[in-house]
PDB file of C-alpha atoms and ligand atoms in Angstrom:
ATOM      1  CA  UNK A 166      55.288 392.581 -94.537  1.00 91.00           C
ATOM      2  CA  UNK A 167      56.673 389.439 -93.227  1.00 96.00           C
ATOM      3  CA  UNK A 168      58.296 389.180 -90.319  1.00 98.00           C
ATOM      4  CA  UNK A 169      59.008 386.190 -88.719  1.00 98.00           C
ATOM      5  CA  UNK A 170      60.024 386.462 -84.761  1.00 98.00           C
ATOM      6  CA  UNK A 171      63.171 385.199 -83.597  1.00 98.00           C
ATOM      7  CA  UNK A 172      65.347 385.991 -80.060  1.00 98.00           C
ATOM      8  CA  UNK A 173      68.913 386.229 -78.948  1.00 98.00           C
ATOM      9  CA  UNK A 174      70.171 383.408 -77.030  1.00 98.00           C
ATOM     10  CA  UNK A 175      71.793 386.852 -75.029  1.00 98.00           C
ATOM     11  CA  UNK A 176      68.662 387.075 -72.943  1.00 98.00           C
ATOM     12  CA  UNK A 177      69.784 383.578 -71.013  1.00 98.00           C
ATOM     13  CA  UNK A 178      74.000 383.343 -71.741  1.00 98.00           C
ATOM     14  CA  UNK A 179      76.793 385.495 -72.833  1.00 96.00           C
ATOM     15  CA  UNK A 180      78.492 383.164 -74.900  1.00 97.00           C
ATOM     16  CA  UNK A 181      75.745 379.981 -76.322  1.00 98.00           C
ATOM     17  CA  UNK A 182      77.873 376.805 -76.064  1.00 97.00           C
ATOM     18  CA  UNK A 183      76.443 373.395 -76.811  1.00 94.00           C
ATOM     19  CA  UNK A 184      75.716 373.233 -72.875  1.00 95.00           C
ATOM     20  CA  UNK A 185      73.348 375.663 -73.792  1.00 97.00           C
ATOM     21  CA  UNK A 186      71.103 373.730 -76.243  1.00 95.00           C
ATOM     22  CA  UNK A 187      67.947 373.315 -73.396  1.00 96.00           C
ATOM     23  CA  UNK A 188      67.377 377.507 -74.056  1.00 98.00           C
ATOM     24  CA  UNK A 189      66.873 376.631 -77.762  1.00 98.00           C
ATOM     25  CA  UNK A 190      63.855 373.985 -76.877  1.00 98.00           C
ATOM     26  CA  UNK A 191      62.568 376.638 -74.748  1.00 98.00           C
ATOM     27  CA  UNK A 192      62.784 378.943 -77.122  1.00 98.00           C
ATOM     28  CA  UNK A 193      60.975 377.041 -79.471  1.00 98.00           C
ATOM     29  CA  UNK A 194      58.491 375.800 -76.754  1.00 98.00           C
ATOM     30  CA  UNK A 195      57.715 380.131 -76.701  1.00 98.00           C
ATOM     31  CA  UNK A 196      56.607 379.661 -80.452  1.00 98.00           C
ATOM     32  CA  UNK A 197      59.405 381.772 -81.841  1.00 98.00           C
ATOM     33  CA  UNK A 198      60.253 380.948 -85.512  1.00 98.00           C
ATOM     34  CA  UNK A 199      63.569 381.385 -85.204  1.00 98.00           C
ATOM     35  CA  UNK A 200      66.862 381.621 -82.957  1.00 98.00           C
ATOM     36  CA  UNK A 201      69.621 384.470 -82.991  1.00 98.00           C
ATOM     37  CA  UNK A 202      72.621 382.589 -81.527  1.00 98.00           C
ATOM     38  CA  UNK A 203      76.033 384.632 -79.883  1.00 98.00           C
ATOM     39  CA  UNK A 204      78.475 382.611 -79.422  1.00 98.00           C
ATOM     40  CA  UNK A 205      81.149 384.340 -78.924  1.00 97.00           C
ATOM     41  CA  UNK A 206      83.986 382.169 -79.314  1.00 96.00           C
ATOM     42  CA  UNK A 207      82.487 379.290 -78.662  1.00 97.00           C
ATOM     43  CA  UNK A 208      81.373 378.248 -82.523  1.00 98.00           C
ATOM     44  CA  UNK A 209      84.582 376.871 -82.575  1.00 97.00           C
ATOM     45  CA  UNK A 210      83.670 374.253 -80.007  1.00 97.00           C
ATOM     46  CA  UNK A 211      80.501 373.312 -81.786  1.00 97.00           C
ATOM     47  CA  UNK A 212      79.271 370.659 -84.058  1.00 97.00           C
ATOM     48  CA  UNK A 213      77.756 372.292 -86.581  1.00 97.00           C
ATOM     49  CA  UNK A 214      75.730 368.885 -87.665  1.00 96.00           C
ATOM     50  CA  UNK A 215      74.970 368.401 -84.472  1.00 95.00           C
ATOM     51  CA  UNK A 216      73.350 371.913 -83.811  1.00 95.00           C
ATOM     52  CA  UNK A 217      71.935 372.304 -87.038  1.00 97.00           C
ATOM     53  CA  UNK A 218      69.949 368.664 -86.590  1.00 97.00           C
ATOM     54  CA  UNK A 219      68.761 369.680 -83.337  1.00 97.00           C
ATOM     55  CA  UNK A 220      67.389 373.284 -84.644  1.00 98.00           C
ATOM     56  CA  UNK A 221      65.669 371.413 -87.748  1.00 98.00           C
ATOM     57  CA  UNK A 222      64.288 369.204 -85.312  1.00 98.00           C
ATOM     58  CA  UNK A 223      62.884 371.985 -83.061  1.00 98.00           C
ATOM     59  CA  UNK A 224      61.932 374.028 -86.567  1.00 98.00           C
ATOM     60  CA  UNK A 225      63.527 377.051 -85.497  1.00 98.00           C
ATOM     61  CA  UNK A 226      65.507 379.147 -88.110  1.00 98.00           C
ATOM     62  CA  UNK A 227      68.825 380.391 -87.086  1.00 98.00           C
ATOM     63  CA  UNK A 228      70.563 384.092 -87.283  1.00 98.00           C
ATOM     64  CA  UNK A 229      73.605 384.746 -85.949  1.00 98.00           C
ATOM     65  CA  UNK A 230      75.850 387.490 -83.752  1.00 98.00           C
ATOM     66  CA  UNK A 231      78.797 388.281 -83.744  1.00 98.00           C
ATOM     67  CA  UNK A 232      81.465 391.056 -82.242  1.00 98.00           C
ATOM     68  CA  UNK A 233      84.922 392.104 -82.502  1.00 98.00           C
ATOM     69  CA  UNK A 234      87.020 393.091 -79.544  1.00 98.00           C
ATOM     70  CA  UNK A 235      90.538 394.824 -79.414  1.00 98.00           C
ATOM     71  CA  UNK A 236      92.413 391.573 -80.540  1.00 98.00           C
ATOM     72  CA  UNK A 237      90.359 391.229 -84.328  1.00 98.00           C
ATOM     73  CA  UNK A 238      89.067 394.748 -84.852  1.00 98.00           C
ATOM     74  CA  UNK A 239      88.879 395.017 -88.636  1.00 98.00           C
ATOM     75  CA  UNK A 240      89.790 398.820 -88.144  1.00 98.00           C
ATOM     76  CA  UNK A 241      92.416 398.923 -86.637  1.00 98.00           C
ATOM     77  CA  UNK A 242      95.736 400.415 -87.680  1.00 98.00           C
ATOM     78  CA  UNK A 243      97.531 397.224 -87.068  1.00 98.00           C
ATOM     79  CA  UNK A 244      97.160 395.139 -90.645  1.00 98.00           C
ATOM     80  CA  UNK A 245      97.787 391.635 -88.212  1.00 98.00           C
ATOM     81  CA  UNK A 246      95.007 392.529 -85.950  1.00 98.00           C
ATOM     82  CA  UNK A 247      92.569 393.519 -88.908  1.00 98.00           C
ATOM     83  CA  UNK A 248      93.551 389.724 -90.394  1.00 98.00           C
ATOM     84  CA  UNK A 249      92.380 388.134 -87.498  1.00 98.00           C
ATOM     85  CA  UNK A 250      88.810 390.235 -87.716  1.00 98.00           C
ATOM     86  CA  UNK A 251      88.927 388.689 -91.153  1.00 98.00           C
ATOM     87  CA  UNK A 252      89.951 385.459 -90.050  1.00 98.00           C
ATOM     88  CA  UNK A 253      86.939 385.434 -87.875  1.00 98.00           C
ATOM     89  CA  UNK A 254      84.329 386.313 -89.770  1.00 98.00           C
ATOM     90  CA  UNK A 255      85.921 383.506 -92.662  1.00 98.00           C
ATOM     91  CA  UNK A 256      85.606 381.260 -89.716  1.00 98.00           C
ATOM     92  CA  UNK A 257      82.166 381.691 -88.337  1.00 98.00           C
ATOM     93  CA  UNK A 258      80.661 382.323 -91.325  1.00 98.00           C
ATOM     94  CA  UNK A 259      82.008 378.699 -92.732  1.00 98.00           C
ATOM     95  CA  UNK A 260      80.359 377.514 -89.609  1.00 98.00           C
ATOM     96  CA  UNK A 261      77.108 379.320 -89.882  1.00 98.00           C
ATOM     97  CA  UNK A 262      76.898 377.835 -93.323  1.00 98.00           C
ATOM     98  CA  UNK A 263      76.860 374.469 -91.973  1.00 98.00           C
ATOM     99  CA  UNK A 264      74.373 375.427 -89.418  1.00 98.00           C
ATOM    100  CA  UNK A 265      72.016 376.897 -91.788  1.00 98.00           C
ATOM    101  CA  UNK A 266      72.450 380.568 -91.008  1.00 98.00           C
ATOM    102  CA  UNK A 267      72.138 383.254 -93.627  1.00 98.00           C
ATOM    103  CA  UNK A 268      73.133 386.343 -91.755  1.00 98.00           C
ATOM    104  CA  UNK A 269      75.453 387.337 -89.440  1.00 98.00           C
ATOM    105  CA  UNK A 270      74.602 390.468 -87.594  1.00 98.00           C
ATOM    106  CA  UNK A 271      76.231 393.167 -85.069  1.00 98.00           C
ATOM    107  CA  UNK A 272      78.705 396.011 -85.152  1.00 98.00           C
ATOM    108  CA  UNK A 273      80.248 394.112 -87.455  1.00 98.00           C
ATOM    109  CA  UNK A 274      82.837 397.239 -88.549  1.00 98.00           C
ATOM    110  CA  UNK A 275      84.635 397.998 -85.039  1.00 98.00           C
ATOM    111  CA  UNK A 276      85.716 396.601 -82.002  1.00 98.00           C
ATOM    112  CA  UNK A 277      82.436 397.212 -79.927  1.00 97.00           C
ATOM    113  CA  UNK A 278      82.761 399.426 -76.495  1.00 96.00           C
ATOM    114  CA  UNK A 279      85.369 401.752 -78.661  1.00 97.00           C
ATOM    115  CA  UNK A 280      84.786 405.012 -78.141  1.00 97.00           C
ATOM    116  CA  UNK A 281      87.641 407.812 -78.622  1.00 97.00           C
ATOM    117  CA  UNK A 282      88.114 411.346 -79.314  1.00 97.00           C
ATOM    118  CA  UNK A 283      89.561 411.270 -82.759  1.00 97.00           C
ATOM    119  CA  UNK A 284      90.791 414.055 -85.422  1.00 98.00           C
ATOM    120  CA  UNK A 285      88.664 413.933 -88.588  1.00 97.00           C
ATOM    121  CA  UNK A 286      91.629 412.434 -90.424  1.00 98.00           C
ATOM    122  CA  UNK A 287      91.835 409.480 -88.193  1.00 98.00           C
ATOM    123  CA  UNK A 288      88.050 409.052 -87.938  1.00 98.00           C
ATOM    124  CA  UNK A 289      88.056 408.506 -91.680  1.00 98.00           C
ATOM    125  CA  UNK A 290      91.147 406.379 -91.887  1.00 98.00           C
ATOM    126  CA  UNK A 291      89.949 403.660 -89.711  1.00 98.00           C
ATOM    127  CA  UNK A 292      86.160 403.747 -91.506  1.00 98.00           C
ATOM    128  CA  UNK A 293      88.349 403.598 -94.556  1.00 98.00           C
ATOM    129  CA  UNK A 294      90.219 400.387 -93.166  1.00 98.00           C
ATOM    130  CA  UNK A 295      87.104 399.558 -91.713  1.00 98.00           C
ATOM    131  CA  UNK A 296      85.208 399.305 -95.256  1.00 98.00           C
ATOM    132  CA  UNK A 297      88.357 397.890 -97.057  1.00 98.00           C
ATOM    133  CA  UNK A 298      88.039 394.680 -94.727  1.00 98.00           C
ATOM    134  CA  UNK A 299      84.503 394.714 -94.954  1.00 98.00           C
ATOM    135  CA  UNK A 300      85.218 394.427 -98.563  1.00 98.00           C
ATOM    136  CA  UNK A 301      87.396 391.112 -98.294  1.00 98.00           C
ATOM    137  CA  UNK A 302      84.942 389.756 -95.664  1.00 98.00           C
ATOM    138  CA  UNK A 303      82.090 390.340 -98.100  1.00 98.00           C
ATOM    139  CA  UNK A 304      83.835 388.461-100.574  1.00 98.00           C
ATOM    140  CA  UNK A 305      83.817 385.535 -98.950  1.00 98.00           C
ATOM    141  CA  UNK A 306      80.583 385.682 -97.543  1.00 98.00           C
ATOM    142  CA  UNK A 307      79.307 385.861-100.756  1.00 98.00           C
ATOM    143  CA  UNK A 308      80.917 382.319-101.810  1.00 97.00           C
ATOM    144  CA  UNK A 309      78.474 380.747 -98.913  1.00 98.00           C
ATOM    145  CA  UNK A 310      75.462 382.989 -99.338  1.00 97.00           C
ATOM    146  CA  UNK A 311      75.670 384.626 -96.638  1.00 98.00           C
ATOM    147  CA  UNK A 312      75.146 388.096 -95.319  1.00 98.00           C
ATOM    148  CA  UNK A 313      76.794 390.165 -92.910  1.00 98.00           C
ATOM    149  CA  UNK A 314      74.440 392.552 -91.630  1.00 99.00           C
ATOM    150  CA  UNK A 315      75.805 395.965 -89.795  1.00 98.00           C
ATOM    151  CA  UNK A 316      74.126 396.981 -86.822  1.00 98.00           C
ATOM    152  CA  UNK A 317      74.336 400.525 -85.752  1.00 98.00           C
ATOM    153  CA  UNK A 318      75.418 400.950 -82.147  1.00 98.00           C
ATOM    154  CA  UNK A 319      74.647 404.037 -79.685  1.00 98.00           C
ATOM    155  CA  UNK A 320      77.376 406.428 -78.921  1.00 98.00           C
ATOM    156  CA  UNK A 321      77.810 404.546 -75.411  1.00 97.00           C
ATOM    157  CA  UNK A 322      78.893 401.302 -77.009  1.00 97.00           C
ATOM    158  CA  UNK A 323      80.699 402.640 -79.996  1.00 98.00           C
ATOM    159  CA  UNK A 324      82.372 405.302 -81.978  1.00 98.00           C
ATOM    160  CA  UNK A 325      81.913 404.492 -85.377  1.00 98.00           C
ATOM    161  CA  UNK A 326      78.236 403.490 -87.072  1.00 98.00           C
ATOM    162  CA  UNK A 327      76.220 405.128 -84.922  1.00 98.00           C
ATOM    163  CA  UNK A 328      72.789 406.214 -86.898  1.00 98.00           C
ATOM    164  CA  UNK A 329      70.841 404.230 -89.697  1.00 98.00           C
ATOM    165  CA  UNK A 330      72.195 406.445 -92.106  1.00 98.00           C
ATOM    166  CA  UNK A 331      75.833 405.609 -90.963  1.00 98.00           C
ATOM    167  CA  UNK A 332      75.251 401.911 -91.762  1.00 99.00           C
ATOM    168  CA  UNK A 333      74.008 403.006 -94.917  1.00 99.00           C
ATOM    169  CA  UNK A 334      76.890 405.226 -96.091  1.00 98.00           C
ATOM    170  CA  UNK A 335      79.016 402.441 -95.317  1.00 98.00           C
ATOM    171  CA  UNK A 336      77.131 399.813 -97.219  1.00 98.00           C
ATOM    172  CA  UNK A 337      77.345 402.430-100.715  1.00 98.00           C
ATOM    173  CA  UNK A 338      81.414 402.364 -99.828  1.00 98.00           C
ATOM    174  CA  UNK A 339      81.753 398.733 -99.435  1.00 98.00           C
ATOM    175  CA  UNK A 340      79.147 397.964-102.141  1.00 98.00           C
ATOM    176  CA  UNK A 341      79.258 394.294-102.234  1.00 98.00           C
ATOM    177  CA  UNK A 342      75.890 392.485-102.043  1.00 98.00           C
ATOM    178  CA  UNK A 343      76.761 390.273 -98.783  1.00 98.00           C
ATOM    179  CA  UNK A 344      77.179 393.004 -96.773  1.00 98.00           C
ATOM    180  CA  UNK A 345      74.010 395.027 -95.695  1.00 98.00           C
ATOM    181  CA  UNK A 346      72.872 396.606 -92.778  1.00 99.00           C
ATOM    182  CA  UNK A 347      70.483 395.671 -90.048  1.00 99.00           C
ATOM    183  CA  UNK A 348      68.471 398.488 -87.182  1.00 99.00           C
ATOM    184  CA  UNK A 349      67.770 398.096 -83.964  1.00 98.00           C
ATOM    185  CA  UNK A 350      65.171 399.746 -82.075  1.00 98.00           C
ATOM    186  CA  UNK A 351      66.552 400.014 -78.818  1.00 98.00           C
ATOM    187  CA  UNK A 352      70.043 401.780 -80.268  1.00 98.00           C
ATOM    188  CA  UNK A 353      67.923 403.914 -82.899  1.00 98.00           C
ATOM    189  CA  UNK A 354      65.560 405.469 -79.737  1.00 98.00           C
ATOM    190  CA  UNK A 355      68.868 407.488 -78.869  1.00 98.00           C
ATOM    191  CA  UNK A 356      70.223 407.969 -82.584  1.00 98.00           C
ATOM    192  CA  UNK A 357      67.741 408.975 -85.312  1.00 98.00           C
ATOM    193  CA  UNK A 358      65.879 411.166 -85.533  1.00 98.00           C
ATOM    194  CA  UNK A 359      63.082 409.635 -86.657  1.00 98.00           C
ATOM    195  CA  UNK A 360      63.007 406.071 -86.523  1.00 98.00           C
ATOM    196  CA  UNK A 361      60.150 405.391 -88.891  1.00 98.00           C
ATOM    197  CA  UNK A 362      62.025 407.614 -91.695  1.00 98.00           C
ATOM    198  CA  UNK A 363      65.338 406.035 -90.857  1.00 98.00           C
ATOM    199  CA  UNK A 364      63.710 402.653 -91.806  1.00 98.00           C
ATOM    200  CA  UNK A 365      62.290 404.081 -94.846  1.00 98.00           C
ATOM    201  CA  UNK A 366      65.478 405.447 -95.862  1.00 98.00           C
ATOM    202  CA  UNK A 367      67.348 402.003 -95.227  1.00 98.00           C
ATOM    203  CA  UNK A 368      65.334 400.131 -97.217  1.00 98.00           C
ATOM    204  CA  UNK A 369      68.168 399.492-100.273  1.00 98.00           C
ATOM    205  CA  UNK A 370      70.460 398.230 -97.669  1.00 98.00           C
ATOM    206  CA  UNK A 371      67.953 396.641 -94.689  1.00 98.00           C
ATOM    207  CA  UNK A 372      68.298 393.353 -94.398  1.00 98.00           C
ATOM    208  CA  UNK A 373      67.506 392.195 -90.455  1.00 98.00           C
ATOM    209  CA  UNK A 374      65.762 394.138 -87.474  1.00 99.00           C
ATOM    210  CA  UNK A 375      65.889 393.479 -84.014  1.00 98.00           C
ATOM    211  CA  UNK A 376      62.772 394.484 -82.161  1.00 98.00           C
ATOM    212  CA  UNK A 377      63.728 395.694 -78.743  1.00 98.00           C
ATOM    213  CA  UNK A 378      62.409 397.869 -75.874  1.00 98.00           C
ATOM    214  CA  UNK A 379      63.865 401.111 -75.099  1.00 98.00           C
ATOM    215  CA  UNK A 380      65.345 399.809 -71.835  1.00 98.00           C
ATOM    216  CA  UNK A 381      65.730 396.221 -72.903  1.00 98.00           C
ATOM    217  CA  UNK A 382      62.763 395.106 -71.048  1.00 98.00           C
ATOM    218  CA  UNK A 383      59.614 393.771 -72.690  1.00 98.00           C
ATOM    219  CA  UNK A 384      58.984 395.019 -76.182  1.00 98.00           C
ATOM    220  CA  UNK A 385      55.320 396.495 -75.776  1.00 98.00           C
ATOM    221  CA  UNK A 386      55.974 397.542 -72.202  1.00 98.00           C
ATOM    222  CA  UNK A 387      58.037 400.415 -73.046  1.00 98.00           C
ATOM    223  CA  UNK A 388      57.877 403.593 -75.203  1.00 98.00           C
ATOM    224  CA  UNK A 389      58.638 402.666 -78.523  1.00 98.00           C
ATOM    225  CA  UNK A 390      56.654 403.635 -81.558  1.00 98.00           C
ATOM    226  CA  UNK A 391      55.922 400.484 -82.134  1.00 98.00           C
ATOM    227  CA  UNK A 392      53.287 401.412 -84.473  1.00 98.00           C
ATOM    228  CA  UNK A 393      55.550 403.642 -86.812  1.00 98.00           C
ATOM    229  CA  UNK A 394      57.829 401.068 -86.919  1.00 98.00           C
ATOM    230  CA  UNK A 395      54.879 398.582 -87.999  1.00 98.00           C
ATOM    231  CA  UNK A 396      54.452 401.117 -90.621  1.00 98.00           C
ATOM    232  CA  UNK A 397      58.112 402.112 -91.786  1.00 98.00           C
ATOM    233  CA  UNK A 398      58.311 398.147 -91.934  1.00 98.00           C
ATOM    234  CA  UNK A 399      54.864 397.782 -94.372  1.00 98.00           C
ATOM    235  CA  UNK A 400      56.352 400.283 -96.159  1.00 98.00           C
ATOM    236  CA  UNK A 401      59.590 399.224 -97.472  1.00 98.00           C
ATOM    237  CA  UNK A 402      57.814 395.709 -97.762  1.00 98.00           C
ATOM    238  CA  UNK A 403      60.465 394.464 -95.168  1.00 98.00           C
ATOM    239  CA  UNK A 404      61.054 390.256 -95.120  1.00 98.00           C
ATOM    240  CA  UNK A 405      63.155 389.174 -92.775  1.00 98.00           C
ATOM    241  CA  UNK A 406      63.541 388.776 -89.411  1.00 98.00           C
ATOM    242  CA  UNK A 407      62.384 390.673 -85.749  1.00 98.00           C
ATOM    243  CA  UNK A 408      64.598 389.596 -83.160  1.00 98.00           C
ATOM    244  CA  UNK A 409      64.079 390.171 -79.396  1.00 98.00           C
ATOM    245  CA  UNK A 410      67.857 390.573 -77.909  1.00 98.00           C
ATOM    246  CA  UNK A 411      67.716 391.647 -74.272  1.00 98.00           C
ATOM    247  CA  UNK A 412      70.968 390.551 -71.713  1.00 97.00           C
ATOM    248  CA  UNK A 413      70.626 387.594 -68.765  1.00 96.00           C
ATOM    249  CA  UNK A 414      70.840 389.774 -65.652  1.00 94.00           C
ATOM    250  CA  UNK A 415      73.747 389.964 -63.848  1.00 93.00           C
ATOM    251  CA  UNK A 416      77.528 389.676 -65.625  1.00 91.00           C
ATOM    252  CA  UNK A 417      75.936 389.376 -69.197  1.00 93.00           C
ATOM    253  CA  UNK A 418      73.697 392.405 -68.554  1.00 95.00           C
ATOM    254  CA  UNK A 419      76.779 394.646 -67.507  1.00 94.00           C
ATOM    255  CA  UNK A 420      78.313 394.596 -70.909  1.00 91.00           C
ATOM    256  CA  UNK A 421      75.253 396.297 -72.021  1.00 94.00           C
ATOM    257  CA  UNK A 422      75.120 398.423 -69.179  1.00 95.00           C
ATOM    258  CA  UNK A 423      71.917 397.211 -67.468  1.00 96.00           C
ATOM    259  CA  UNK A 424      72.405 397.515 -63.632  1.00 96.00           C
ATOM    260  CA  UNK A 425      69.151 396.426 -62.102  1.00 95.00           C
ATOM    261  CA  UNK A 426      67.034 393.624 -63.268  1.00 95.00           C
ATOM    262  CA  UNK A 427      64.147 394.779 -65.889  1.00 96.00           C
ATOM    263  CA  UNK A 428      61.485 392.083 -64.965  1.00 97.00           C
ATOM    264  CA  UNK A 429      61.306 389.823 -62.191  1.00 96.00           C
ATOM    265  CA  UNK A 430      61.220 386.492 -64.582  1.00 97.00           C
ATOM    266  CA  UNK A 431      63.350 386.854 -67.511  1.00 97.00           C
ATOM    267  CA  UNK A 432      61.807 384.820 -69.222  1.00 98.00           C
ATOM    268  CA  UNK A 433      58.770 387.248 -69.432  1.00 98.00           C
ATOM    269  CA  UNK A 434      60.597 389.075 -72.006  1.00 98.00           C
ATOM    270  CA  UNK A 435      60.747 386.867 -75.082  1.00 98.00           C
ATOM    271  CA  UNK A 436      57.343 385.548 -73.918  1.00 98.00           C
ATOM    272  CA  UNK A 437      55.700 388.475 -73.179  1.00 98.00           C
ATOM    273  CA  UNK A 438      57.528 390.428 -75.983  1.00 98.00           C
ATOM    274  CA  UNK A 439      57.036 387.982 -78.850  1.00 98.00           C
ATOM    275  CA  UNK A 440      52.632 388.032 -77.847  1.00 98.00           C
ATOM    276  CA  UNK A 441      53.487 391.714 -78.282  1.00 98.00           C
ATOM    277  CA  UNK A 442      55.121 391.800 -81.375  1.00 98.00           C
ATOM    278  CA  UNK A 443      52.972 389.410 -83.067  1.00 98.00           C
ATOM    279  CA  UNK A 444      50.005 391.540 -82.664  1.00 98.00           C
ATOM    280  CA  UNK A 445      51.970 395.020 -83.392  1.00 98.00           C
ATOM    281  CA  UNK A 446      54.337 394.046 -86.526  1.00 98.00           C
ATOM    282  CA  UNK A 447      52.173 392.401 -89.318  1.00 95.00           C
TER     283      UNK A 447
HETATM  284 MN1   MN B 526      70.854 394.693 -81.378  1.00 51.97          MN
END
């Protein structure tokens, strides 16, 4: 397998802005290969030259996140709003070209925090919208190499791609190489049921893994199989990135629901995580 070790720039800021390039010579300082930037809206803000010199300068390869709220979900029944999802995506991808990126991950099929009783029939309209602008999205993406990388979310956060084999599905419907799916650890602990055969079974469509607690705390410190996911991950020959994403306590951490600080330092998470992870995922 290789893996090279990257974290979210989550774990210090909600959305990274170029006031926020210190974390990423921190982050570098930590010995991660590479950086998993969310910044919200704020890519629009940023020179991409100017980032991208600074993260060749600091070696660090880049990833990047990226949500939809209520205004640009791309499943909505609203064609404007699904536009401006698309519009988005066209955006930051164009951006994360310029930076260097190749894939964009996150719930990148539905406005994240959704979560609704709906009738079958509904349910399977929106996925159906859902994959239909995933379909113009991958298009594009395609044009700049880049891959969009679905990220099943737990039933807390979301409504729609909530297991591995969700993601999958999708990816078969959509069936355009630059979009793929991505697992996370801390969202598959409450959703498969196994997570080393849900990696298995993802392998066609895997493309990005983020390597978190079950609590969001250290990796390592927690009760994660971390060595059936070493194996799943030998198994399907996995390349690509494991990214540490926890949530800077306080404000950030309430969007993921965290209400009491996980470590006293914060900073003991990538640090103590990535010694971790190093020595479990090879
Ligand atoms: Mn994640």
């Amino acid at each position: 397998m290789k893996i090279k070790f990257g974290v979210n720039t989550l774990v210090w800021v909600l959305d990274f802005s170029e006031n926020d390039i210190p974390i990423l010579e921190m982050i570098s300082d930590m010995g991660f290969d590479s950086v998993e930037l969310t910044p919200g809206n704020e890519f629009r803000t940023m020179d991409p030259e100017k980032t991208r010199k600074k993260l060749d300068e600091l070696g660090l390869e880049v990833t990047l996140c990226g949500v939809f709220s209520e205004s640009n979900d791309i499943s909505s029944d609203d064609a404007g709003i699904r536009q401006k999802g698309i519009d988005y995506m066209r955006d930051y991808t164009d951006w994360g070209k310029e930076i260097g990126a190749g894939i964009v991950g996150g719930p990148l099929y539905s406005e994240i925090g959704k979560k609704r009783y709906l009738p079958d029939v509904e349910r399977k309209a929106e996925w159906d919208r859902s994959a239909d602008s995933l379909k113009r999205i991958g298009e594009d993406a395609a044009k700049k190499g880049i891959i969009i990388a679905m990220e099943p979310i737990n039933r807390f956060e979301i409504d729609m791609i909530n297991t591995a084999d969700q993601a999958f599905q999708m990816c078969e419907q959509v069936d355009n190489p630059s979009i793929k799916m991505m697992l996370d650890t801390f969202h598959m602990n409450i959703e498969d049921i196994n997570i080393g055969d849900a990696i298995r079974d993802s392998k066609k469509h895997l493309v990005h893994f983020h390597t978190c607690a079950n609590h969001r705390g250290i990796p390592g410190n927690d009760h994660i199989p971390w060595e059936e996911v070493n194996k799943a991950l030998n198994d399907i020959d996995y390349e690509g990135y494991g990214v540490i994403e926890s949530f800077a306590q306080g404000e950030v951490a309430a969007f993921a629901n965290i209400w009491r600080p996980l470590v006293e330092d914060q900073n003991d998470i990538p640090r103590e995580g990535l010694k971790f992870l190093r020595a479990a995922l090879k």
